[in-house]
Short mmCIF file of C-alpha atoms and ligand atoms in Angstrom, two decimals:
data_model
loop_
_atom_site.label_atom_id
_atom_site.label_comp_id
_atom_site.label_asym_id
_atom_site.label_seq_id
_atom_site.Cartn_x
_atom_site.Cartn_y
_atom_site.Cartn_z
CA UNK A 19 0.00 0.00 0.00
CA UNK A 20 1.30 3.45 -0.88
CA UNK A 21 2.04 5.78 2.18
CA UNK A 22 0.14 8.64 2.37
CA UNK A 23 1.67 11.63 1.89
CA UNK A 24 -0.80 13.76 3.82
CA UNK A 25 0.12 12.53 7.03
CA UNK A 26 1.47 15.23 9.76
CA UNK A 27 4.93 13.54 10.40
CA UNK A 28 8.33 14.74 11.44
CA UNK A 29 10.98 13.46 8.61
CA UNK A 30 14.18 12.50 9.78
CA UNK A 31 17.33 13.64 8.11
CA UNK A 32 17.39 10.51 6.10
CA UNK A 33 13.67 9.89 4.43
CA UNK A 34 13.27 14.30 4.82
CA UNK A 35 14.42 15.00 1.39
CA UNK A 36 12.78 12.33 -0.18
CA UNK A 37 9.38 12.40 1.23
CA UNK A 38 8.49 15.55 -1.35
CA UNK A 39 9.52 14.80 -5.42
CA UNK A 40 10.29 17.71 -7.61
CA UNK A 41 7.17 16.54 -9.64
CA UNK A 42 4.85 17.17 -6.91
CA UNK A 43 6.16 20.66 -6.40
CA UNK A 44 5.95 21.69 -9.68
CA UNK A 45 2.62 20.58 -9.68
CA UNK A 46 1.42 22.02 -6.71
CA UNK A 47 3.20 25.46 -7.64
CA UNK A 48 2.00 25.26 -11.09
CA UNK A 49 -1.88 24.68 -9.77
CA UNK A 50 -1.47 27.02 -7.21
CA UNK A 51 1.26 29.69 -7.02
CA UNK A 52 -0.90 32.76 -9.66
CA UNK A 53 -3.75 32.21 -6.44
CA UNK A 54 -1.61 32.77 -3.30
CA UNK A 55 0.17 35.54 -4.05
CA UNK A 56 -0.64 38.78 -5.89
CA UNK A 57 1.31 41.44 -7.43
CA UNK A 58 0.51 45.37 -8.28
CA UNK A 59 -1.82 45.04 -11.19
CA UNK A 60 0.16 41.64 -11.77
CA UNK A 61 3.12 43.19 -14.06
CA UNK A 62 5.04 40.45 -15.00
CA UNK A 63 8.16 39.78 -12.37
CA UNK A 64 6.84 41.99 -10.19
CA UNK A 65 6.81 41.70 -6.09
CA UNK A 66 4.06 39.84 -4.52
CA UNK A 67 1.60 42.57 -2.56
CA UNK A 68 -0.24 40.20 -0.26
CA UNK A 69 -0.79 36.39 -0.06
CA UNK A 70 -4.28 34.55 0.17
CA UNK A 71 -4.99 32.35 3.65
CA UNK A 72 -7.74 30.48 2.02
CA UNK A 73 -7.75 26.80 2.73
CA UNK A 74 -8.49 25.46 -0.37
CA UNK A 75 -5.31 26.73 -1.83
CA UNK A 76 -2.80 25.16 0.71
CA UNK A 77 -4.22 21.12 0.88
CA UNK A 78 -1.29 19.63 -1.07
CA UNK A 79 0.77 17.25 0.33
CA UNK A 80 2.77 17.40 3.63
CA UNK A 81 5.58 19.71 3.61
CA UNK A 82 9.19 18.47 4.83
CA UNK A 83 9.01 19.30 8.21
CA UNK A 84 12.65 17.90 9.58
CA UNK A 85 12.41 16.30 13.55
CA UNK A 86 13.26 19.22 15.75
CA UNK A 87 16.57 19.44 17.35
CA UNK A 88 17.18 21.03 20.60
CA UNK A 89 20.25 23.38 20.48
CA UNK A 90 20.06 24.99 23.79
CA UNK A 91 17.87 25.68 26.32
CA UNK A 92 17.69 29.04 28.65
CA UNK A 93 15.41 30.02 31.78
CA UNK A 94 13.94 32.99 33.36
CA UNK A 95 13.65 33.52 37.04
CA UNK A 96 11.31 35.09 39.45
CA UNK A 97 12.34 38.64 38.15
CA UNK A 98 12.37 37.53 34.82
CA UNK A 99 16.20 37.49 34.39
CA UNK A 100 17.91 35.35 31.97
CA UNK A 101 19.99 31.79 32.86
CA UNK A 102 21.38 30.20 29.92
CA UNK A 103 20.47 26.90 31.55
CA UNK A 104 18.04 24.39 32.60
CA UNK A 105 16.92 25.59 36.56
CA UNK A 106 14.06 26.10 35.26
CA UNK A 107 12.94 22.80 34.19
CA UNK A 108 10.12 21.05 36.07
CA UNK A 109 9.31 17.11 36.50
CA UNK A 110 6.22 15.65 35.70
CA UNK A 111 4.66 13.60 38.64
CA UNK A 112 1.58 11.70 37.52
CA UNK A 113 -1.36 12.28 40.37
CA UNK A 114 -2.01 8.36 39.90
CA UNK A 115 -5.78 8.50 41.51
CA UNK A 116 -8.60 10.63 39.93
CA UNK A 117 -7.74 14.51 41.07
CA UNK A 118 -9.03 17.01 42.57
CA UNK A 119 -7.25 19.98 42.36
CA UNK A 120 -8.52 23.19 42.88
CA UNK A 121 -7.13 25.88 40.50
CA UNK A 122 -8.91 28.87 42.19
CA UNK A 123 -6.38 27.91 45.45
CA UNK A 124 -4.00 30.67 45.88
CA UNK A 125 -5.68 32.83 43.37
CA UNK A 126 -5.63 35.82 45.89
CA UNK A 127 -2.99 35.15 48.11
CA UNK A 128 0.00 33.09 46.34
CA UNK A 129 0.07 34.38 42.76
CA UNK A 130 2.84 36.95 41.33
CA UNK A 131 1.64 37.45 37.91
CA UNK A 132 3.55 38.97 35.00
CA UNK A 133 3.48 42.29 33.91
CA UNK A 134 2.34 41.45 30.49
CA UNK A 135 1.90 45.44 29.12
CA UNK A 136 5.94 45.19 29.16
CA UNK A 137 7.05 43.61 25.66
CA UNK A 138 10.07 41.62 25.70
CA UNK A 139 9.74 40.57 21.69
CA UNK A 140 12.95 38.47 21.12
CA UNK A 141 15.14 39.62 23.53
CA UNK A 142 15.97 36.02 25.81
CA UNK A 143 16.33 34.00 22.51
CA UNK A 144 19.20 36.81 21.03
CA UNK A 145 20.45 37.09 24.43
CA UNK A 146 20.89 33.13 23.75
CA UNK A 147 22.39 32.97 20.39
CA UNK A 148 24.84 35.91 21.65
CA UNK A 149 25.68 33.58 24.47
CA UNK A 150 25.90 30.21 21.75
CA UNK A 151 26.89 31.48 19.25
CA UNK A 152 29.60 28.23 18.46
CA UNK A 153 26.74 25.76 18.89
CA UNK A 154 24.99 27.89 15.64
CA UNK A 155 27.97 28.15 13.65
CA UNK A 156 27.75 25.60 11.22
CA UNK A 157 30.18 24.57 8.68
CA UNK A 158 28.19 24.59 5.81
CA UNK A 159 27.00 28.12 6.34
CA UNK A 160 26.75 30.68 3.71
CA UNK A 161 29.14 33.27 4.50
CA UNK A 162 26.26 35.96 3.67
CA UNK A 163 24.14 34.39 6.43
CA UNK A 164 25.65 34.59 9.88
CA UNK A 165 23.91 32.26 11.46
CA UNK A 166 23.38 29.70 9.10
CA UNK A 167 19.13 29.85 9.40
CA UNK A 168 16.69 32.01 7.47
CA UNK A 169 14.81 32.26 10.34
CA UNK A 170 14.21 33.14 14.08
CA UNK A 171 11.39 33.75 16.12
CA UNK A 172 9.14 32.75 19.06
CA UNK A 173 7.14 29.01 18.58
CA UNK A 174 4.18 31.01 19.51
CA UNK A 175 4.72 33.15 16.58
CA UNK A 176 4.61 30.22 14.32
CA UNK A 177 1.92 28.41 15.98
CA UNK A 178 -0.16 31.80 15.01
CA UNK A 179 0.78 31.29 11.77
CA UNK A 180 0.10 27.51 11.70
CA UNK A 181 -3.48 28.34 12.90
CA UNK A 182 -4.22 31.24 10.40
CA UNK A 183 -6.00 29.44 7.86
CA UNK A 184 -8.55 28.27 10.44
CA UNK A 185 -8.81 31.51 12.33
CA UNK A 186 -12.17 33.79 12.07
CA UNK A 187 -11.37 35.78 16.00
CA UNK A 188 -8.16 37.17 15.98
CA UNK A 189 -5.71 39.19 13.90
CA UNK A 190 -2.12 39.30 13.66
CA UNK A 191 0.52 41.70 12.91
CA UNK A 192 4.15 40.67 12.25
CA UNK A 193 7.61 42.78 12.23
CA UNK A 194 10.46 41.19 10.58
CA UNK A 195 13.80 42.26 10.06
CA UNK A 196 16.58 41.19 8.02
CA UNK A 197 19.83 41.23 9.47
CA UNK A 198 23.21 39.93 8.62
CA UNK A 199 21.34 37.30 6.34
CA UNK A 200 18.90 35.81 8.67
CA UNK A 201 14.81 37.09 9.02
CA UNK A 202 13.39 37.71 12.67
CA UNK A 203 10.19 37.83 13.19
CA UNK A 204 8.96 39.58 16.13
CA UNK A 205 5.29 39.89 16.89
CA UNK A 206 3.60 43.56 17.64
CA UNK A 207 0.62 43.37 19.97
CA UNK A 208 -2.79 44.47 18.01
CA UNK A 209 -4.82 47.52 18.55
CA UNK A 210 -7.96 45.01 19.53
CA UNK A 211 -5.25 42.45 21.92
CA UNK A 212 -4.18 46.23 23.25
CA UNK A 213 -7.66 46.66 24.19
CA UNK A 214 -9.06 43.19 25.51
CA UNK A 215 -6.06 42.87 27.37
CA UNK A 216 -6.80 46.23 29.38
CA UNK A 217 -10.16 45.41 29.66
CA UNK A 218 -9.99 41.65 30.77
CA UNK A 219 -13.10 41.00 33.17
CA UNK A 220 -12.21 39.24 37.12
CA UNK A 221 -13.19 35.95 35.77
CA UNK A 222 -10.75 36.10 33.10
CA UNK A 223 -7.58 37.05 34.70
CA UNK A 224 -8.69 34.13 37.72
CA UNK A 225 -9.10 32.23 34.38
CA UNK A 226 -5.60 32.75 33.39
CA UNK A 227 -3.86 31.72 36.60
CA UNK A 228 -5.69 28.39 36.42
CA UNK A 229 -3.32 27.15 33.88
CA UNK A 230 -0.60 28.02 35.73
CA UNK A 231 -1.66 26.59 38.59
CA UNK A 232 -2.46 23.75 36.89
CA UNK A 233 0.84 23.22 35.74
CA UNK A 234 2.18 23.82 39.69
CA UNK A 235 0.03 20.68 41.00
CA UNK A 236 1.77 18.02 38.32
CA UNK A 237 5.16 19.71 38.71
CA UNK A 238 8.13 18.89 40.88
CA UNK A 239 10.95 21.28 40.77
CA UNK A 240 13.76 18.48 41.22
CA UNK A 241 13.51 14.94 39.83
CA UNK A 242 13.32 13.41 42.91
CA UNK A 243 10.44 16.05 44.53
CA UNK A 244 7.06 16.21 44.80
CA UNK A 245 4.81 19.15 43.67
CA UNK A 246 3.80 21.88 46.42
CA UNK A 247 0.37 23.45 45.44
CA UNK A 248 0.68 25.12 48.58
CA UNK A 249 3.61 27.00 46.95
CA UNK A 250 3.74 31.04 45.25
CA UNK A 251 2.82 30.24 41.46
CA UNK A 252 5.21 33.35 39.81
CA UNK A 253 4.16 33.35 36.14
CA UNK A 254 7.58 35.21 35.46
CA UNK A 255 9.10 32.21 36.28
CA UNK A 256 9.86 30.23 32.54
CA UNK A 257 11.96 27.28 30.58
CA UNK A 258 12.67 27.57 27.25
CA UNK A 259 13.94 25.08 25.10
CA UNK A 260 15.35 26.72 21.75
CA UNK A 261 15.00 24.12 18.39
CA UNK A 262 16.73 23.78 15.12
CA UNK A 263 14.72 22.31 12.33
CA UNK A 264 13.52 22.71 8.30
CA UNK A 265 9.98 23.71 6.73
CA UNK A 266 10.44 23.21 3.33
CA UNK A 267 13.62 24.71 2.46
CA UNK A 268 13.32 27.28 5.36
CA UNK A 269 16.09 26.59 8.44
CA UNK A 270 14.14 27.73 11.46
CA UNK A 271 15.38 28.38 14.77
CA UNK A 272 13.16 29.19 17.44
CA UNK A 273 12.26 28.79 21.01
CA UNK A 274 9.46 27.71 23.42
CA UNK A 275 8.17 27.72 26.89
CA UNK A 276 8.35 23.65 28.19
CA UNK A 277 6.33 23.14 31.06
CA UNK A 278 8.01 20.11 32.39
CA UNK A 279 9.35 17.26 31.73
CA UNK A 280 9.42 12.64 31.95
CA UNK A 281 11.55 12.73 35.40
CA UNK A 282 12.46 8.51 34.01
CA UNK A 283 16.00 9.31 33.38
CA UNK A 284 15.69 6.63 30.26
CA UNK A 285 12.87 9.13 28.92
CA UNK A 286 14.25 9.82 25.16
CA UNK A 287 16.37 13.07 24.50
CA UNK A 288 14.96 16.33 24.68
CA UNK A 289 12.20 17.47 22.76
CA UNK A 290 11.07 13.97 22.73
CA UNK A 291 10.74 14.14 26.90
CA UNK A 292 8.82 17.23 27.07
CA UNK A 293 5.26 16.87 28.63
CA UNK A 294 2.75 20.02 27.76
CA UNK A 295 -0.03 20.89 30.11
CA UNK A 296 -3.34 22.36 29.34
CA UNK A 297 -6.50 22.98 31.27
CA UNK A 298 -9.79 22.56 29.37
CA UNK A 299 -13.62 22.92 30.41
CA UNK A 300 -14.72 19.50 31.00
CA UNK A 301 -16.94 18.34 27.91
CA UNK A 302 -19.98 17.23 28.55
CA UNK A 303 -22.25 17.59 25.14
CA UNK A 304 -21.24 16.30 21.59
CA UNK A 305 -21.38 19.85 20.55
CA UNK A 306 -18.92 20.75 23.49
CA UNK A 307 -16.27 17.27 21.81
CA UNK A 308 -17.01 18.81 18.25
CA UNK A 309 -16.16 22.47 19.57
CA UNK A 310 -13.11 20.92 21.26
CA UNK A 311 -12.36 18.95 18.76
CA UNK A 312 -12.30 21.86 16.12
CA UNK A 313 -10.93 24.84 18.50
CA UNK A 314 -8.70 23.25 20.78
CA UNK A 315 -6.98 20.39 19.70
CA UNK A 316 -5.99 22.26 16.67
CA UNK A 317 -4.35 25.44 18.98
CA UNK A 318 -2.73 22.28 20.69
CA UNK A 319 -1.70 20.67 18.36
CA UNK A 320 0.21 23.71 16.35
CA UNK A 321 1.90 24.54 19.67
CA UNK A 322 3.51 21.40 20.16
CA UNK A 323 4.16 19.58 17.07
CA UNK A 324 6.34 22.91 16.48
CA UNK A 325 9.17 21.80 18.69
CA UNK A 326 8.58 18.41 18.60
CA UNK A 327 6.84 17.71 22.03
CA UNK A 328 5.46 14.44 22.12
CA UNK A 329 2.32 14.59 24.08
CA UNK A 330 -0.05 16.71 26.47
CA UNK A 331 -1.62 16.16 29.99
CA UNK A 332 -5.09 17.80 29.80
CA UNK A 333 -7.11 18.43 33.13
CA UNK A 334 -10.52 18.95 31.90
CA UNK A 335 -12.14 21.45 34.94
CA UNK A 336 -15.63 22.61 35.69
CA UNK A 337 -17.40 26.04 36.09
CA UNK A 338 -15.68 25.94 39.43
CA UNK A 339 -12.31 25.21 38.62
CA UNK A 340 -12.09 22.29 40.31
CA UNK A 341 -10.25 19.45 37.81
CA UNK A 342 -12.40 16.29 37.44
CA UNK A 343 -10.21 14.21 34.95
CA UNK A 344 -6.83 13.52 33.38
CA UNK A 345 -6.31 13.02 29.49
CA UNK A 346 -3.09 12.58 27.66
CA UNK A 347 -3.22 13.60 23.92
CA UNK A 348 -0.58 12.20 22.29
CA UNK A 349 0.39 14.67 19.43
CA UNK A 350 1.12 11.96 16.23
CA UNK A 351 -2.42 11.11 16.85
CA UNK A 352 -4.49 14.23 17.27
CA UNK A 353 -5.27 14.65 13.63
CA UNK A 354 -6.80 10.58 13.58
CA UNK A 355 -8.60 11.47 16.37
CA UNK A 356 -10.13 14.44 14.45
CA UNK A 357 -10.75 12.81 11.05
CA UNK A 358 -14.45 12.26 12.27
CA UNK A 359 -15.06 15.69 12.54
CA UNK A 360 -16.80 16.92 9.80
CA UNK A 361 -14.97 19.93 7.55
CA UNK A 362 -12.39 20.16 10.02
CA UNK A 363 -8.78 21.44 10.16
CA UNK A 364 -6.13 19.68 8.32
CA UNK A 365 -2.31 19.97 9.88
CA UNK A 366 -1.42 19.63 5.81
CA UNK A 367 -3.13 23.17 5.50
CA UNK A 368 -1.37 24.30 8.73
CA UNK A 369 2.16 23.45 7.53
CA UNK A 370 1.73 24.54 3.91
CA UNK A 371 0.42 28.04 4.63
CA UNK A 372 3.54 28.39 7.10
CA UNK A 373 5.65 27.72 4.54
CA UNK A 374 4.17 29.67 1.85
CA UNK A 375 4.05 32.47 4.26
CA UNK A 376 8.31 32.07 4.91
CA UNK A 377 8.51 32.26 1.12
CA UNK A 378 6.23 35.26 0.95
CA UNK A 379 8.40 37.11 3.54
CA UNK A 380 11.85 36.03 1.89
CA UNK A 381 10.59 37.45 -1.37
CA UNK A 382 9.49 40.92 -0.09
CA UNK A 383 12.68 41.10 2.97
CA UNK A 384 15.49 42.04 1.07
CA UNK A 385 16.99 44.69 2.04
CA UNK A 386 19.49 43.96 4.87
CA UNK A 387 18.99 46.10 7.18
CA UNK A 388 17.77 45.95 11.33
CA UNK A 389 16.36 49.38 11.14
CA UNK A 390 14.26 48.90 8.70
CA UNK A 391 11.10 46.43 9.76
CA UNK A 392 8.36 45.07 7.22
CA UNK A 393 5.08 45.01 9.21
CA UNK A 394 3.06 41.46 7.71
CA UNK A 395 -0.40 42.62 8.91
CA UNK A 396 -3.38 39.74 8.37
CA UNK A 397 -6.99 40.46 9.62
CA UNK A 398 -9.73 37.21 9.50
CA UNK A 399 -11.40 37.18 5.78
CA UNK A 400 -8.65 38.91 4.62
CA UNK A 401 -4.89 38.25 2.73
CA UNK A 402 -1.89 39.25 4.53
CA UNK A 403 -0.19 42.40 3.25
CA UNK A 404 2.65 44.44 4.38
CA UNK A 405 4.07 47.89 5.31
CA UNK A 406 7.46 48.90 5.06
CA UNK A 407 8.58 51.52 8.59
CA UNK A 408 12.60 52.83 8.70
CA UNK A 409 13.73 53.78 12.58
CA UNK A 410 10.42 53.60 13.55
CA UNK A 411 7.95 51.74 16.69
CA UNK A 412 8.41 48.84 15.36
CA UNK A 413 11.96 48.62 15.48
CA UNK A 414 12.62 45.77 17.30
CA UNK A 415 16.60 44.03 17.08
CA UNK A 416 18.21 45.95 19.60
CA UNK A 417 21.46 47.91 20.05
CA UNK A 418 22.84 45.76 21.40
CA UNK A 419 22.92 42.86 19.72
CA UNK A 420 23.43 44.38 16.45
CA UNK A 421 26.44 46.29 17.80
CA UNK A 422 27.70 42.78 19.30
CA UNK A 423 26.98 40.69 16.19
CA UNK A 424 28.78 43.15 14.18
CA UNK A 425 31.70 44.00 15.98
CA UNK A 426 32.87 41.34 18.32
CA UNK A 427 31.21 38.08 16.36
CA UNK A 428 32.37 38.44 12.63
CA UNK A 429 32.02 34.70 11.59
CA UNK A 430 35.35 33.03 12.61
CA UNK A 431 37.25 31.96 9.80
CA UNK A 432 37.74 28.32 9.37
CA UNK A 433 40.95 26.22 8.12
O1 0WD B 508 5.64 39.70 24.83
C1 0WD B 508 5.10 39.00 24.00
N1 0WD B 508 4.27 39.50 23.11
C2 0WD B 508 5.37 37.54 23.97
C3 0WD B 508 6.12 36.96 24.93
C4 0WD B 508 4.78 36.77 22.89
C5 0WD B 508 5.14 35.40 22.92
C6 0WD B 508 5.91 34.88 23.91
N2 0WD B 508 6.39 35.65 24.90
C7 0WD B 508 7.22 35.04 25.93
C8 0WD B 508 6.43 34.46 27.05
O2 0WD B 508 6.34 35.33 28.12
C9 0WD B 508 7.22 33.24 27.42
O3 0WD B 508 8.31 33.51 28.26
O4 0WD B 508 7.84 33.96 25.33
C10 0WD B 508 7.77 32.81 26.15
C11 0WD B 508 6.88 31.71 25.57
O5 0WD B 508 7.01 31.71 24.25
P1 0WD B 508 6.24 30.64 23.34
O6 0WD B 508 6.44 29.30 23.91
O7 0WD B 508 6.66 30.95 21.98
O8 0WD B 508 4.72 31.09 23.56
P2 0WD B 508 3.39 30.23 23.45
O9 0WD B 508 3.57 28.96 22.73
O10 0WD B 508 2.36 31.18 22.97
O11 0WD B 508 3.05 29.93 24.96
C12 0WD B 508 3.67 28.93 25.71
C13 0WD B 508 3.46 29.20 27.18
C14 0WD B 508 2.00 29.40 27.55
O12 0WD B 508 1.44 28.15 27.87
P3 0WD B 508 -0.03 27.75 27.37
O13 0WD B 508 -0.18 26.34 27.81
O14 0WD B 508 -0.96 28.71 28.00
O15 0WD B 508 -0.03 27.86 25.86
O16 0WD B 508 4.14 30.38 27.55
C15 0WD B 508 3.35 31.10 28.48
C16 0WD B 508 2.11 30.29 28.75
O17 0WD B 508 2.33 29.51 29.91
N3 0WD B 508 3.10 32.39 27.88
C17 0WD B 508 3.14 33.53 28.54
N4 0WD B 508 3.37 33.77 29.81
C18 0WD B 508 3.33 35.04 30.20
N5 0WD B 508 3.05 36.06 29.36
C19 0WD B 508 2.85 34.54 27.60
C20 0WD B 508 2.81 35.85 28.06
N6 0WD B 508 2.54 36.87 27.23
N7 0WD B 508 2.67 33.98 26.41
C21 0WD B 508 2.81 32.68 26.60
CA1 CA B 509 0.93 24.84 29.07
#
């Protein structure tokens, strides 16, 4: 029987490059390329304007999406400073017996919350490759590239992305920057996120804590622990795990929150170890499974398939916050579990759009140049355009690590 190629799987270096023929790309393209992007009053050769997110034109096959490689790993402490190491890293201890937990515990009296209004945009994960730089480095490197990847960003910004296709709520707006070869992507908060964020009701912020303290009931902070849920959750607190891997022929290199991880010390290598947690109303109509099923699971599965994290713990709560059951989703069978669903999401769709989007912004990013940022801006029922802004707001690769990468870290020559 013929493998299908639609099938959302991580290719290893080996069967990656073969899992996609020439053929099928040229057919796809041919089929599909005058629909996703359009030019100026199309004159011929000229740059693309703005690029379609309907569905329809991005269910080809699979993309090559290489098996994520962890290069590093960084954390942030209660004050939000940076560690480039793992102290941050939790342990996940399985409650064994049906639990209990109460997330609205603590809500008042043990939560430091972050101050989300300040706007970090990439600053740990540069702060990283300034401090790794070697571990980046890699011989076959184009010596107009730097870093040897087209890309870096934040997973979340790519699980946006990933989700677009699907997504009637919420807007997006993009910066990116091209500098020394590579394309950062930095997200800029929207006028309408400006504005539910400042006008969040009670019951959503002691929403938002409930994932968080979630995450501090299944968590031990050493591998031999056990969790304290009678402990200060600090949402300032953060591990990141930053991955190397390929979308088509885009290197990526981005990083992620992990919220803990398989304390068995024969768990497999990191990503492969990594244990996502999620809280969930508990479902309790088909309506509320389909809704799940079509909302959800597809937010959850972008978010983790990203970096290559193998499964999720779900506690499904009630009105009350009080956690009623377990589930583990494991992520290489999310979209089997959702083939019932009827017109649902496709990961195919998810992956392909991401990718056409990376081509999108490589065409229109030229100019090398950190001052200068090229807003992608993308509104629901609409295509994603772009603005162009010189030493503006949106600036967003600081000083200081331009300064650093271009004085002190000229690529080393090699014998
Ligand atoms: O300032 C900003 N606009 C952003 C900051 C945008 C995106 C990320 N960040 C920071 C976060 O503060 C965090 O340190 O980057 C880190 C996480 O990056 P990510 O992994 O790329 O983000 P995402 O996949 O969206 O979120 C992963 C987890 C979340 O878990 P759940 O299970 O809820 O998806 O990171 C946490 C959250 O626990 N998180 C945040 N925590 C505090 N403030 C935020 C935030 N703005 N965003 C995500
Ligand atoms: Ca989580």
């Amino acid at each position: 029987m013929e493998r299908r190629r639609d099938r959302p799987r991580h290719s290893g270096s080996q069967s990656g490059a073969s899992s996609h023929s020439k053929a099928d790309r040229d057919r796809s393209e041919g089929r599909y390329a005058h629909k996703r992007v359009r030019s100026a009053e199309d004159p011929p050769g000229s740059l693309p304007q703005s690029l379609s997110t309907r569905r329809q034109l991005y269910e080809r096959d699979f993309p090559v999406y290489k098996q994520p490689v962890e290069v590093g790993v960084f954390s942030l402490d209660s004050k939000r400073n940076f560690f480039n190491d793992s102290r941050k890293l939790r342990y996940y201890v399985d409650p064994g017996k049906s639990p209990n937990f109460s997330l609205r515990d603590g809500y008042r009296d043990r939560y430091v919350k972050r101050d989300d209004g300040v706007k970090e945009k990439l600053d740990h994960i540069l702060r990283w490759i300034l401090e790794n730089r070697e571990r980046l480095q890699s011989v076959h490197s184009a010596p107009d590239c730097a870093l040897g990847v087209d890309f870096i960003t934040w997973r979340g910004h790519l699980t946006k992305l990933l989700t677009t296709p699907y997504e009637t709520q919420e807007g997006w707006l993009l910066a990116v920057s091209r500098f020394r070869g590579t394309l950062y992507i930095s997200e800029v908060e929207t006028e309408a996120a400006r504005v539910s964020r400042e006008n969040r009701t009670g019951r959503h912020e002691e929403m938002m804590y409930w994932g968080y303290k979630f995450e501090q009931y299944l968590c031990a902070d050493d591998v031999s622990s056990v969790p304290d849920g009678g402990g200060v959750v600090n949402t300032n607190e953060a591990f990141c795990t930053v991955v190397q891997t390929r979308l088509s022929d885009h290197k990526l290199l981005f990083s992620g929150e992990v919220d803990c991880r398989d304390k068995d010390p024969k768990a497999p290598p990191a990503p492969a170890c990594y244990v996502e947690l999620k809280t969930s109303a508990e479902i309790c109509t088909p309506k509320q499974r389909s809704n799940f099923h079509r909302y959800k699971l597809l937010k959850w599965w972008a978010q983790s398939f990203l970096p290559g994290v193998p499964r999720i713990v779900a506690g499904f709560r009630d009105q009350d916050g009080v956690v009623v059951s377990l589930e583990t989703f494991h992520i290489s069978k999310i979209s089997q579990l959702i083939k019932n669903e009827h017109n649902c999401w496709r990961p195919t769709v998810c992956m392909n759009f991401c990718s056409d989007f990376l081509s999108f912004v490589k065409s229109v990013v030229k100019d090398d140049d950190p001052r200068l940022v090229y807003l992608f801006a993308w509104e629901p029922h609409r295509d994603v355009s772009y603005s162009v802004h010189r030493d503006s707001e949106y600036n967003f690769l600081p000083d200081w690590y331009v300064k650093e990468m271009t004085n002190h870290h000229a690529p080393k020559k090699r014998h």
